[in-house]
């Protein structure tokens, strides 16, 4: 399929391809790619399309389970409440397969980026304390709680100590999914207008 380029606006210059396949833990996925023959714009995305029940995983993280497998879908919120870290999905959110240490490393990278962007000394001090805490977790001196909440049920923490539970309707409503949606009651449409 051909489409107009969202970057250079060239007419019918973007080739769009999609395919579906089965991936362990994720189920059926759809991969899509876009490539502009004019400006070189590229975009790839992977979307889980198997319906699953909303899920929440909670794991106490310490040095002993840093290698536990983590499968995170693009719609997952990950929280570490002890240090106030929370990553919510956005339009560019992607799924990945990693381990617990890999997730902690991603948090560290995000905190380091925040430090480089701010000029506020208190923010830098707090961020440095978060980095030290995460390092203590990886060294076995401290523990944290990792919470993964996925309204589409495509995420998992593979560890015997991980507690799996469902999500209530109220919890689901509070979660971001990374997808842009409009609910009819939010649009405030006037059905009588012409």
mmCIF file with all atom_site columns, N, CA and C in Angstrom, residues 74-148:
data_model
loop_
_atom_site.group_PDB
_atom_site.id
_atom_site.type_symbol
_atom_site.label_atom_id
_atom_site.label_alt_id
_atom_site.label_comp_id
_atom_site.label_asym_id
_atom_site.label_entity_id
_atom_site.label_seq_id
_atom_site.pdbx_PDB_ins_code
_atom_site.Cartn_x
_atom_site.Cartn_y
_atom_site.Cartn_z
_atom_site.occupancy
_atom_site.B_iso_or_equiv
_atom_site.pdbx_formal_charge
_atom_site.auth_seq_id
_atom_site.auth_comp_id
_atom_site.auth_asym_id
_atom_site.auth_atom_id
_atom_site.pdbx_PDB_model_num
ATOM 1   N N  . UNK A 1 74  ? 3.301  -2.603 24.760 1.00 0.00 ? 74  UNK A N  1
ATOM 2   C CA . UNK A 1 74  ? 3.299  -1.154 24.545 1.00 0.00 ? 74  UNK A CA 1
ATOM 3   C C  . UNK A 1 74  ? 2.259  -0.424 25.387 1.00 0.00 ? 74  UNK A C  1
ATOM 4   N N  . UNK A 1 75  ? 1.334  -1.155 26.005 1.00 0.00 ? 75  UNK A N  1
ATOM 5   C CA . UNK A 1 75  ? 0.264  -0.517 26.784 1.00 0.00 ? 75  UNK A CA 1
ATOM 6   C C  . UNK A 1 75  ? 0.475  -0.613 28.296 1.00 0.00 ? 75  UNK A C  1
ATOM 7   N N  . UNK A 1 76  ? 1.674  -0.985 28.739 1.00 0.00 ? 76  UNK A N  1
ATOM 8   C CA . UNK A 1 76  ? 1.931  -1.257 30.153 1.00 0.00 ? 76  UNK A CA 1
ATOM 9   C C  . UNK A 1 76  ? 2.452  -0.042 30.913 1.00 0.00 ? 76  UNK A C  1
ATOM 10  N N  . UNK A 1 77  ? 1.950  0.116  32.137 1.00 0.00 ? 77  UNK A N  1
ATOM 11  C CA . UNK A 1 77  ? 2.478  1.092  33.085 1.00 0.00 ? 77  UNK A CA 1
ATOM 12  C C  . UNK A 1 77  ? 3.349  0.340  34.080 1.00 0.00 ? 77  UNK A C  1
ATOM 13  N N  . UNK A 1 78  ? 4.577  0.824  34.298 1.00 0.00 ? 78  UNK A N  1
ATOM 14  C CA . UNK A 1 78  ? 5.470  0.220  35.281 1.00 0.00 ? 78  UNK A CA 1
ATOM 15  C C  . UNK A 1 78  ? 5.726  1.246  36.372 1.00 0.00 ? 78  UNK A C  1
ATOM 16  N N  . UNK A 1 79  ? 5.562  0.803  37.638 1.00 0.00 ? 79  UNK A N  1
ATOM 17  C CA . UNK A 1 79  ? 5.733  1.691  38.785 1.00 0.00 ? 79  UNK A CA 1
ATOM 18  C C  . UNK A 1 79  ? 6.695  1.068  39.788 1.00 0.00 ? 79  UNK A C  1
ATOM 19  N N  . UNK A 1 80  ? 7.553  1.902  40.371 1.00 0.00 ? 80  UNK A N  1
ATOM 20  C CA . UNK A 1 80  ? 8.375  1.518  41.521 1.00 0.00 ? 80  UNK A CA 1
ATOM 21  C C  . UNK A 1 80  ? 8.038  2.542  42.605 1.00 0.00 ? 80  UNK A C  1
ATOM 22  N N  . UNK A 1 81  ? 7.048  2.230  43.454 1.00 0.00 ? 81  UNK A N  1
ATOM 23  C CA . UNK A 1 81  ? 6.517  3.238  44.387 1.00 0.00 ? 81  UNK A CA 1
ATOM 24  C C  . UNK A 1 81  ? 7.512  3.732  45.440 1.00 0.00 ? 81  UNK A C  1
ATOM 25  N N  . UNK A 1 82  ? 8.446  2.909  45.883 1.00 0.00 ? 82  UNK A N  1
ATOM 26  C CA . UNK A 1 82  ? 9.371  3.324  46.942 1.00 0.00 ? 82  UNK A CA 1
ATOM 27  C C  . UNK A 1 82  ? 10.201 4.545  46.557 1.00 0.00 ? 82  UNK A C  1
ATOM 28  N N  . UNK A 1 83  ? 10.451 4.705  45.270 1.00 0.00 ? 83  UNK A N  1
ATOM 29  C CA . UNK A 1 83  ? 11.269 5.846  44.844 1.00 0.00 ? 83  UNK A CA 1
ATOM 30  C C  . UNK A 1 83  ? 10.517 6.775  43.891 1.00 0.00 ? 83  UNK A C  1
ATOM 31  N N  . UNK A 1 84  ? 9.210  6.585  43.793 1.00 0.00 ? 84  UNK A N  1
ATOM 32  C CA . UNK A 1 84  ? 8.364  7.492  43.043 1.00 0.00 ? 84  UNK A CA 1
ATOM 33  C C  . UNK A 1 84  ? 8.551  7.452  41.532 1.00 0.00 ? 84  UNK A C  1
ATOM 34  N N  . UNK A 1 85  ? 8.957  6.307  40.993 1.00 0.00 ? 85  UNK A N  1
ATOM 35  C CA . UNK A 1 85  ? 9.133  6.196  39.545 1.00 0.00 ? 85  UNK A CA 1
ATOM 36  C C  . UNK A 1 85  ? 7.918  5.540  38.904 1.00 0.00 ? 85  UNK A C  1
ATOM 37  N N  . UNK A 1 86  ? 7.498  6.113  37.781 1.00 0.00 ? 86  UNK A N  1
ATOM 38  C CA . UNK A 1 86  ? 6.364  5.576  37.048 1.00 0.00 ? 86  UNK A CA 1
ATOM 39  C C  . UNK A 1 86  ? 6.559  5.876  35.572 1.00 0.00 ? 86  UNK A C  1
ATOM 40  N N  . UNK A 1 87  ? 6.448  4.842  34.747 1.00 0.00 ? 87  UNK A N  1
ATOM 41  C CA . UNK A 1 87  ? 6.531  5.019  33.304 1.00 0.00 ? 87  UNK A CA 1
ATOM 42  C C  . UNK A 1 87  ? 5.197  4.600  32.710 1.00 0.00 ? 87  UNK A C  1
ATOM 43  N N  . UNK A 1 88  ? 4.528  5.564  32.074 1.00 0.00 ? 88  UNK A N  1
ATOM 44  C CA . UNK A 1 88  ? 3.233  5.298  31.452 1.00 0.00 ? 88  UNK A CA 1
ATOM 45  C C  . UNK A 1 88  ? 3.408  5.267  29.937 1.00 0.00 ? 88  UNK A C  1
ATOM 46  N N  . UNK A 1 89  ? 2.585  4.475  29.261 1.00 0.00 ? 89  UNK A N  1
ATOM 47  C CA . UNK A 1 89  ? 2.705  4.405  27.808 1.00 0.00 ? 89  UNK A CA 1
ATOM 48  C C  . UNK A 1 89  ? 2.225  5.684  27.134 1.00 0.00 ? 89  UNK A C  1
ATOM 49  N N  . UNK A 1 90  ? 2.891  6.018  26.051 1.00 0.00 ? 90  UNK A N  1
ATOM 50  C CA . UNK A 1 90  ? 2.507  7.151  25.227 1.00 0.00 ? 90  UNK A CA 1
ATOM 51  C C  . UNK A 1 90  ? 2.379  6.691  23.787 1.00 0.00 ? 90  UNK A C  1
ATOM 52  N N  . UNK A 1 91  ? 2.143  7.604  22.856 1.00 0.00 ? 91  UNK A N  1
ATOM 53  C CA . UNK A 1 91  ? 1.959  7.234  21.453 1.00 0.00 ? 91  UNK A CA 1
ATOM 54  C C  . UNK A 1 91  ? 3.164  6.505  20.852 1.00 0.00 ? 91  UNK A C  1
ATOM 55  N N  . UNK A 1 92  ? 4.361  6.761  21.364 1.00 0.00 ? 92  UNK A N  1
ATOM 56  C CA . UNK A 1 92  ? 5.564  6.111  20.834 1.00 0.00 ? 92  UNK A CA 1
ATOM 57  C C  . UNK A 1 92  ? 6.019  4.932  21.696 1.00 0.00 ? 92  UNK A C  1
ATOM 58  N N  . UNK A 1 93  ? 5.208  4.533  22.675 1.00 0.00 ? 93  UNK A N  1
ATOM 59  C CA . UNK A 1 93  ? 5.569  3.430  23.563 1.00 0.00 ? 93  UNK A CA 1
ATOM 60  C C  . UNK A 1 93  ? 5.725  2.134  22.777 1.00 0.00 ? 93  UNK A C  1
ATOM 61  N N  . UNK A 1 94  ? 6.739  1.367  23.144 1.00 0.00 ? 94  UNK A N  1
ATOM 62  C CA . UNK A 1 94  ? 6.988  0.092  22.475 1.00 0.00 ? 94  UNK A CA 1
ATOM 63  C C  . UNK A 1 94  ? 7.086  -1.022 23.503 1.00 0.00 ? 94  UNK A C  1
ATOM 64  N N  . UNK A 1 95  ? 6.727  -2.215 23.067 1.00 0.00 ? 95  UNK A N  1
ATOM 65  C CA . UNK A 1 95  ? 6.890  -3.386 23.910 1.00 0.00 ? 95  UNK A CA 1
ATOM 66  C C  . UNK A 1 95  ? 8.305  -3.918 23.797 1.00 0.00 ? 95  UNK A C  1
ATOM 67  N N  . UNK A 1 96  ? 8.718  -4.687 24.803 1.00 0.00 ? 96  UNK A N  1
ATOM 68  C CA . UNK A 1 96  ? 10.035 -5.305 24.754 1.00 0.00 ? 96  UNK A CA 1
ATOM 69  C C  . UNK A 1 96  ? 10.064 -6.528 25.660 1.00 0.00 ? 96  UNK A C  1
ATOM 70  N N  . UNK A 1 97  ? 11.057 -7.371 25.431 1.00 0.00 ? 97  UNK A N  1
ATOM 71  C CA . UNK A 1 97  ? 11.338 -8.514 26.293 1.00 0.00 ? 97  UNK A CA 1
ATOM 72  C C  . UNK A 1 97  ? 12.707 -8.260 26.892 1.00 0.00 ? 97  UNK A C  1
ATOM 73  N N  . UNK A 1 98  ? 12.799 -8.308 28.211 1.00 0.00 ? 98  UNK A N  1
ATOM 74  C CA . UNK A 1 98  ? 14.052 -8.018 28.902 1.00 0.00 ? 98  UNK A CA 1
ATOM 75  C C  . UNK A 1 98  ? 14.089 -8.855 30.178 1.00 0.00 ? 98  UNK A C  1
ATOM 76  N N  . UNK A 1 99  ? 14.838 -8.373 31.167 1.00 0.00 ? 99  UNK A N  1
ATOM 77  C CA . UNK A 1 99  ? 14.792 -8.949 32.496 1.00 0.00 ? 99  UNK A CA 1
ATOM 78  C C  . UNK A 1 99  ? 14.620 -7.803 33.484 1.00 0.00 ? 99  UNK A C  1
ATOM 79  N N  . UNK A 1 100 ? 14.492 -8.128 34.769 1.00 0.00 ? 100 UNK A N  1
ATOM 80  C CA . UNK A 1 100 ? 14.246 -7.096 35.782 1.00 0.00 ? 100 UNK A CA 1
ATOM 81  C C  . UNK A 1 100 ? 15.363 -6.056 35.776 1.00 0.00 ? 100 UNK A C  1
ATOM 82  N N  . UNK A 1 101 ? 16.610 -6.516 35.689 1.00 0.00 ? 101 UNK A N  1
ATOM 83  C CA . UNK A 1 101 ? 17.724 -5.571 35.668 1.00 0.00 ? 101 UNK A CA 1
ATOM 84  C C  . UNK A 1 101 ? 17.640 -4.645 34.457 1.00 0.00 ? 101 UNK A C  1
ATOM 85  N N  . UNK A 1 102 ? 17.208 -5.173 33.316 1.00 0.00 ? 102 UNK A N  1
ATOM 86  C CA . UNK A 1 102 ? 17.042 -4.350 32.127 1.00 0.00 ? 102 UNK A CA 1
ATOM 87  C C  . UNK A 1 102 ? 16.006 -3.261 32.328 1.00 0.00 ? 102 UNK A C  1
ATOM 88  N N  . UNK A 1 103 ? 14.923 -3.587 33.047 1.00 0.00 ? 103 UNK A N  1
ATOM 89  C CA . UNK A 1 103 ? 13.900 -2.577 33.343 1.00 0.00 ? 103 UNK A CA 1
ATOM 90  C C  . UNK A 1 103 ? 14.492 -1.501 34.259 1.00 0.00 ? 103 UNK A C  1
ATOM 91  N N  . UNK A 1 104 ? 15.242 -1.923 35.288 1.00 0.00 ? 104 UNK A N  1
ATOM 92  C CA . UNK A 1 104 ? 15.878 -0.948 36.182 1.00 0.00 ? 104 UNK A CA 1
ATOM 93  C C  . UNK A 1 104 ? 16.860 -0.065 35.404 1.00 0.00 ? 104 UNK A C  1
ATOM 94  N N  . UNK A 1 105 ? 17.584 -0.663 34.461 1.00 0.00 ? 105 UNK A N  1
ATOM 95  C CA . UNK A 1 105 ? 18.517 0.117  33.644 1.00 0.00 ? 105 UNK A CA 1
ATOM 96  C C  . UNK A 1 105 ? 17.783 1.162  32.808 1.00 0.00 ? 105 UNK A C  1
ATOM 97  N N  . UNK A 1 106 ? 16.594 0.821  32.310 1.00 0.00 ? 106 UNK A N  1
ATOM 98  C CA . UNK A 1 106 ? 15.799 1.782  31.542 1.00 0.00 ? 106 UNK A CA 1
ATOM 99  C C  . UNK A 1 106 ? 15.356 2.944  32.435 1.00 0.00 ? 106 UNK A C  1
ATOM 100 N N  . UNK A 1 107 ? 14.964 2.631  33.684 1.00 0.00 ? 107 UNK A N  1
ATOM 101 C CA . UNK A 1 107 ? 14.615 3.700  34.631 1.00 0.00 ? 107 UNK A CA 1
ATOM 102 C C  . UNK A 1 107 ? 15.833 4.594  34.877 1.00 0.00 ? 107 UNK A C  1
ATOM 103 N N  . UNK A 1 108 ? 17.007 3.980  35.084 1.00 0.00 ? 108 UNK A N  1
ATOM 104 C CA . UNK A 1 108 ? 18.225 4.758  35.322 1.00 0.00 ? 108 UNK A CA 1
ATOM 105 C C  . UNK A 1 108 ? 18.511 5.696  34.156 1.00 0.00 ? 108 UNK A C  1
ATOM 106 N N  . UNK A 1 109 ? 18.383 5.197  32.955 1.00 0.00 ? 109 UNK A N  1
ATOM 107 C CA . UNK A 1 109 ? 18.645 6.015  31.770 1.00 0.00 ? 109 UNK A CA 1
ATOM 108 C C  . UNK A 1 109 ? 17.686 7.210  31.718 1.00 0.00 ? 109 UNK A C  1
ATOM 109 N N  . UNK A 1 110 ? 16.411 6.968  32.039 1.00 0.00 ? 110 UNK A N  1
ATOM 110 C CA . UNK A 1 110 ? 15.425 8.055  32.032 1.00 0.00 ? 110 UNK A CA 1
ATOM 111 C C  . UNK A 1 110 ? 15.755 9.095  33.105 1.00 0.00 ? 110 UNK A C  1
ATOM 112 N N  . UNK A 1 111 ? 16.187 8.653  34.287 1.00 0.00 ? 111 UNK A N  1
ATOM 113 C CA . UNK A 1 111 ? 16.535 9.582  35.361 1.00 0.00 ? 111 UNK A CA 1
ATOM 114 C C  . UNK A 1 111 ? 17.768 10.396 34.972 1.00 0.00 ? 111 UNK A C  1
ATOM 115 N N  . UNK A 1 112 ? 18.752 9.748  34.358 1.00 0.00 ? 112 UNK A N  1
ATOM 116 C CA . UNK A 1 112 ? 19.958 10.469 33.915 1.00 0.00 ? 112 UNK A CA 1
ATOM 117 C C  . UNK A 1 112 ? 19.605 11.507 32.855 1.00 0.00 ? 112 UNK A C  1
ATOM 118 N N  . UNK A 1 113 ? 18.680 11.174 31.975 1.00 0.00 ? 113 UNK A N  1
ATOM 119 C CA . UNK A 1 113 ? 18.235 12.143 30.969 1.00 0.00 ? 113 UNK A CA 1
ATOM 120 C C  . UNK A 1 113 ? 17.569 13.340 31.655 1.00 0.00 ? 113 UNK A C  1
ATOM 121 N N  . UNK A 1 114 ? 16.730 13.064 32.671 1.00 0.00 ? 114 UNK A N  1
ATOM 122 C CA . UNK A 1 114 ? 16.072 14.152 33.407 1.00 0.00 ? 114 UNK A CA 1
ATOM 123 C C  . UNK A 1 114 ? 17.106 15.057 34.074 1.00 0.00 ? 114 UNK A C  1
ATOM 124 N N  . UNK A 1 115 ? 18.166 14.461 34.624 1.00 0.00 ? 115 UNK A N  1
ATOM 125 C CA . UNK A 1 115 ? 19.227 15.257 35.257 1.00 0.00 ? 115 UNK A CA 1
ATOM 126 C C  . UNK A 1 115 ? 19.880 16.184 34.236 1.00 0.00 ? 115 UNK A C  1
ATOM 127 N N  . UNK A 1 116 ? 20.113 15.675 33.036 1.00 0.00 ? 116 UNK A N  1
ATOM 128 C CA . UNK A 1 116 ? 20.787 16.489 32.014 1.00 0.00 ? 116 UNK A CA 1
ATOM 129 C C  . UNK A 1 116 ? 19.909 17.629 31.501 1.00 0.00 ? 116 UNK A C  1
ATOM 130 N N  . UNK A 1 117 ? 18.600 17.485 31.644 1.00 0.00 ? 117 UNK A N  1
ATOM 131 C CA . UNK A 1 117 ? 17.677 18.508 31.142 1.00 0.00 ? 117 UNK A CA 1
ATOM 132 C C  . UNK A 1 117 ? 17.359 19.605 32.149 1.00 0.00 ? 117 UNK A C  1
ATOM 133 N N  . UNK A 1 118 ? 17.550 19.325 33.429 1.00 0.00 ? 118 UNK A N  1
ATOM 134 C CA . UNK A 1 118 ? 17.107 20.283 34.447 1.00 0.00 ? 118 UNK A CA 1
ATOM 135 C C  . UNK A 1 118 ? 18.259 21.146 34.943 1.00 0.00 ? 118 UNK A C  1
ATOM 136 N N  . UNK A 1 119 ? 17.897 22.336 35.392 1.00 0.00 ? 119 UNK A N  1
ATOM 137 C CA . UNK A 1 119 ? 18.866 23.216 36.044 1.00 0.00 ? 119 UNK A CA 1
ATOM 138 C C  . UNK A 1 119 ? 18.521 23.367 37.520 1.00 0.00 ? 119 UNK A C  1
ATOM 139 N N  . UNK A 1 120 ? 17.439 22.739 37.955 1.00 0.00 ? 120 UNK A N  1
ATOM 140 C CA . UNK A 1 120 ? 16.964 22.817 39.338 1.00 0.00 ? 120 UNK A CA 1
ATOM 141 C C  . UNK A 1 120 ? 17.827 21.909 40.225 1.00 0.00 ? 120 UNK A C  1
ATOM 142 N N  . UNK A 1 121 ? 18.501 22.504 41.205 1.00 0.00 ? 121 UNK A N  1
ATOM 143 C CA . UNK A 1 121 ? 19.401 21.737 42.076 1.00 0.00 ? 121 UNK A CA 1
ATOM 144 C C  . UNK A 1 121 ? 18.668 20.684 42.895 1.00 0.00 ? 121 UNK A C  1
ATOM 145 N N  . UNK A 1 122 ? 17.442 21.000 43.349 1.00 0.00 ? 122 UNK A N  1
ATOM 146 C CA . UNK A 1 122 ? 16.690 20.025 44.152 1.00 0.00 ? 122 UNK A CA 1
ATOM 147 C C  . UNK A 1 122 ? 16.290 18.820 43.306 1.00 0.00 ? 122 UNK A C  1
ATOM 148 N N  . UNK A 1 123 ? 15.895 19.053 42.053 1.00 0.00 ? 123 UNK A N  1
ATOM 149 C CA . UNK A 1 123 ? 15.544 17.956 41.153 1.00 0.00 ? 123 UNK A CA 1
ATOM 150 C C  . UNK A 1 123 ? 16.774 17.073 40.919 1.00 0.00 ? 123 UNK A C  1
ATOM 151 N N  . UNK A 1 124 ? 17.931 17.713 40.701 1.00 0.00 ? 124 UNK A N  1
ATOM 152 C CA . UNK A 1 124 ? 19.167 16.949 40.495 1.00 0.00 ? 124 UNK A CA 1
ATOM 153 C C  . UNK A 1 124 ? 19.513 16.118 41.729 1.00 0.00 ? 124 UNK A C  1
ATOM 154 N N  . UNK A 1 125 ? 19.325 16.704 42.904 1.00 0.00 ? 125 UNK A N  1
ATOM 155 C CA . UNK A 1 125 ? 19.621 15.983 44.155 1.00 0.00 ? 125 UNK A CA 1
ATOM 156 C C  . UNK A 1 125 ? 18.691 14.775 44.300 1.00 0.00 ? 125 UNK A C  1
ATOM 157 N N  . UNK A 1 126 ? 17.392 14.977 44.065 1.00 0.00 ? 126 UNK A N  1
ATOM 158 C CA . UNK A 1 126 ? 16.428 13.874 44.167 1.00 0.00 ? 126 UNK A CA 1
ATOM 159 C C  . UNK A 1 126 ? 16.737 12.781 43.150 1.00 0.00 ? 126 UNK A C  1
ATOM 160 N N  . UNK A 1 127 ? 17.070 13.183 41.934 1.00 0.00 ? 127 UNK A N  1
ATOM 161 C CA . UNK A 1 127 ? 17.372 12.212 40.883 1.00 0.00 ? 127 UNK A CA 1
ATOM 162 C C  . UNK A 1 127 ? 18.624 11.412 41.229 1.00 0.00 ? 127 UNK A C  1
ATOM 163 N N  . UNK A 1 128 ? 19.616 12.078 41.790 1.00 0.00 ? 128 UNK A N  1
ATOM 164 C CA . UNK A 1 128 ? 20.847 11.387 42.192 1.00 0.00 ? 128 UNK A CA 1
ATOM 165 C C  . UNK A 1 128 ? 20.544 10.364 43.289 1.00 0.00 ? 128 UNK A C  1
ATOM 166 N N  . UNK A 1 129 ? 19.660 10.708 44.217 1.00 0.00 ? 129 UNK A N  1
ATOM 167 C CA . UNK A 1 129 ? 19.264 9.767  45.276 1.00 0.00 ? 129 UNK A CA 1
ATOM 168 C C  . UNK A 1 129 ? 18.546 8.558  44.679 1.00 0.00 ? 129 UNK A C  1
ATOM 169 N N  . UNK A 1 130 ? 17.720 8.784  43.666 1.00 0.00 ? 130 UNK A N  1
ATOM 170 C CA . UNK A 1 130 ? 17.027 7.680  42.986 1.00 0.00 ? 130 UNK A CA 1
ATOM 171 C C  . UNK A 1 130 ? 18.043 6.753  42.321 1.00 0.00 ? 130 UNK A C  1
ATOM 172 N N  . UNK A 1 131 ? 19.033 7.326  41.655 1.00 0.00 ? 131 UNK A N  1
ATOM 173 C CA . UNK A 1 131 ? 20.068 6.515  41.003 1.00 0.00 ? 131 UNK A CA 1
ATOM 174 C C  . UNK A 1 131 ? 20.843 5.681  42.029 1.00 0.00 ? 131 UNK A C  1
ATOM 175 N N  . UNK A 1 132 ? 21.168 6.300  43.164 1.00 0.00 ? 132 UNK A N  1
ATOM 176 C CA . UNK A 1 132 ? 21.876 5.577  44.227 1.00 0.00 ? 132 UNK A CA 1
ATOM 177 C C  . UNK A 1 132 ? 21.019 4.435  44.762 1.00 0.00 ? 132 UNK A C  1
ATOM 178 N N  . UNK A 1 133 ? 19.722 4.677  44.929 1.00 0.00 ? 133 UNK A N  1
ATOM 179 C CA . UNK A 1 133 ? 18.801 3.653  45.431 1.00 0.00 ? 133 UNK A CA 1
ATOM 180 C C  . UNK A 1 133 ? 18.739 2.481  44.456 1.00 0.00 ? 133 UNK A C  1
ATOM 181 N N  . UNK A 1 134 ? 18.613 2.784  43.162 1.00 0.00 ? 134 UNK A N  1
ATOM 182 C CA . UNK A 1 134 ? 18.560 1.721  42.154 1.00 0.00 ? 134 UNK A CA 1
ATOM 183 C C  . UNK A 1 134 ? 19.859 0.913  42.143 1.00 0.00 ? 134 UNK A C  1
ATOM 184 N N  . UNK A 1 135 ? 20.980 1.581  42.319 1.00 0.00 ? 135 UNK A N  1
ATOM 185 C CA . UNK A 1 135 ? 22.266 0.880  42.374 1.00 0.00 ? 135 UNK A CA 1
ATOM 186 C C  . UNK A 1 135 ? 22.319 -0.026 43.599 1.00 0.00 ? 135 UNK A C  1
ATOM 187 N N  . UNK A 1 136 ? 21.776 0.440  44.737 1.00 0.00 ? 136 UNK A N  1
ATOM 188 C CA . UNK A 1 136 ? 21.713 -0.383 45.949 1.00 0.00 ? 136 UNK A CA 1
ATOM 189 C C  . UNK A 1 136 ? 20.849 -1.625 45.727 1.00 0.00 ? 136 UNK A C  1
ATOM 190 N N  . UNK A 1 137 ? 19.777 -1.483 44.953 1.00 0.00 ? 137 UNK A N  1
ATOM 191 C CA . UNK A 1 137 ? 18.924 -2.632 44.647 1.00 0.00 ? 137 UNK A CA 1
ATOM 192 C C  . UNK A 1 137 ? 19.715 -3.655 43.834 1.00 0.00 ? 137 UNK A C  1
ATOM 193 N N  . UNK A 1 138 ? 20.419 -3.175 42.817 1.00 0.00 ? 138 UNK A N  1
ATOM 194 C CA . UNK A 1 138 ? 21.181 -4.083 41.959 1.00 0.00 ? 138 UNK A CA 1
ATOM 195 C C  . UNK A 1 138 ? 22.338 -4.750 42.710 1.00 0.00 ? 138 UNK A C  1
ATOM 196 N N  . UNK A 1 139 ? 22.859 -4.073 43.736 1.00 0.00 ? 139 UNK A N  1
ATOM 197 C CA . UNK A 1 139 ? 23.954 -4.636 44.540 1.00 0.00 ? 139 UNK A CA 1
ATOM 198 C C  . UNK A 1 139 ? 23.463 -5.489 45.700 1.00 0.00 ? 139 UNK A C  1
ATOM 199 N N  . UNK A 1 140 ? 22.149 -5.547 45.916 1.00 0.00 ? 140 UNK A N  1
ATOM 200 C CA . UNK A 1 140 ? 21.591 -6.374 46.977 1.00 0.00 ? 140 UNK A CA 1
ATOM 201 C C  . UNK A 1 140 ? 21.430 -5.694 48.316 1.00 0.00 ? 140 UNK A C  1
ATOM 202 N N  . UNK A 1 141 ? 21.700 -4.384 48.391 1.00 0.00 ? 141 UNK A N  1
ATOM 203 C CA . UNK A 1 141 ? 21.589 -3.672 49.669 1.00 0.00 ? 141 UNK A CA 1
ATOM 204 C C  . UNK A 1 141 ? 20.155 -3.246 49.981 1.00 0.00 ? 141 UNK A C  1
ATOM 205 N N  . UNK A 1 142 ? 19.310 -3.098 48.951 1.00 0.00 ? 142 UNK A N  1
ATOM 206 C CA . UNK A 1 142 ? 17.926 -2.669 49.152 1.00 0.00 ? 142 UNK A CA 1
ATOM 207 C C  . UNK A 1 142 ? 17.013 -3.446 48.218 1.00 0.00 ? 142 UNK A C  1
ATOM 208 N N  . UNK A 1 143 ? 15.716 -3.327 48.471 1.00 0.00 ? 143 UNK A N  1
ATOM 209 C CA . UNK A 1 143 ? 14.699 -3.951 47.627 1.00 0.00 ? 143 UNK A CA 1
ATOM 210 C C  . UNK A 1 143 ? 13.672 -2.888 47.232 1.00 0.00 ? 143 UNK A C  1
ATOM 211 N N  . UNK A 1 144 ? 13.009 -3.123 46.103 1.00 0.00 ? 144 UNK A N  1
ATOM 212 C CA . UNK A 1 144 ? 11.914 -2.261 45.669 1.00 0.00 ? 144 UNK A CA 1
ATOM 213 C C  . UNK A 1 144 ? 10.780 -3.152 45.167 1.00 0.00 ? 144 UNK A C  1
ATOM 214 N N  . UNK A 1 145 ? 9.634  -2.549 45.000 1.00 0.00 ? 145 UNK A N  1
ATOM 215 C CA . UNK A 1 145 ? 8.487  -3.244 44.437 1.00 0.00 ? 145 UNK A CA 1
ATOM 216 C C  . UNK A 1 145 ? 8.309  -2.784 42.997 1.00 0.00 ? 145 UNK A C  1
ATOM 217 N N  . UNK A 1 146 ? 8.268  -3.744 42.074 1.00 0.00 ? 146 UNK A N  1
ATOM 218 C CA . UNK A 1 146 ? 7.995  -3.424 40.678 1.00 0.00 ? 146 UNK A CA 1
ATOM 219 C C  . UNK A 1 146 ? 6.564  -3.837 40.393 1.00 0.00 ? 146 UNK A C  1
ATOM 220 N N  . UNK A 1 147 ? 5.766  -2.886 39.897 1.00 0.00 ? 147 UNK A N  1
ATOM 221 C CA . UNK A 1 147 ? 4.367  -3.153 39.569 1.00 0.00 ? 147 UNK A CA 1
ATOM 222 C C  . UNK A 1 147 ? 4.176  -2.904 38.073 1.00 0.00 ? 147 UNK A C  1
ATOM 223 N N  . UNK A 1 148 ? 3.665  -3.918 37.385 1.00 0.00 ? 148 UNK A N  1
ATOM 224 C CA . UNK A 1 148 ? 3.338  -3.778 35.962 1.00 0.00 ? 148 UNK A CA 1
ATOM 225 C C  . UNK A 1 148 ? 1.839  -3.931 35.809 1.00 0.00 ? 148 UNK A C  1
#
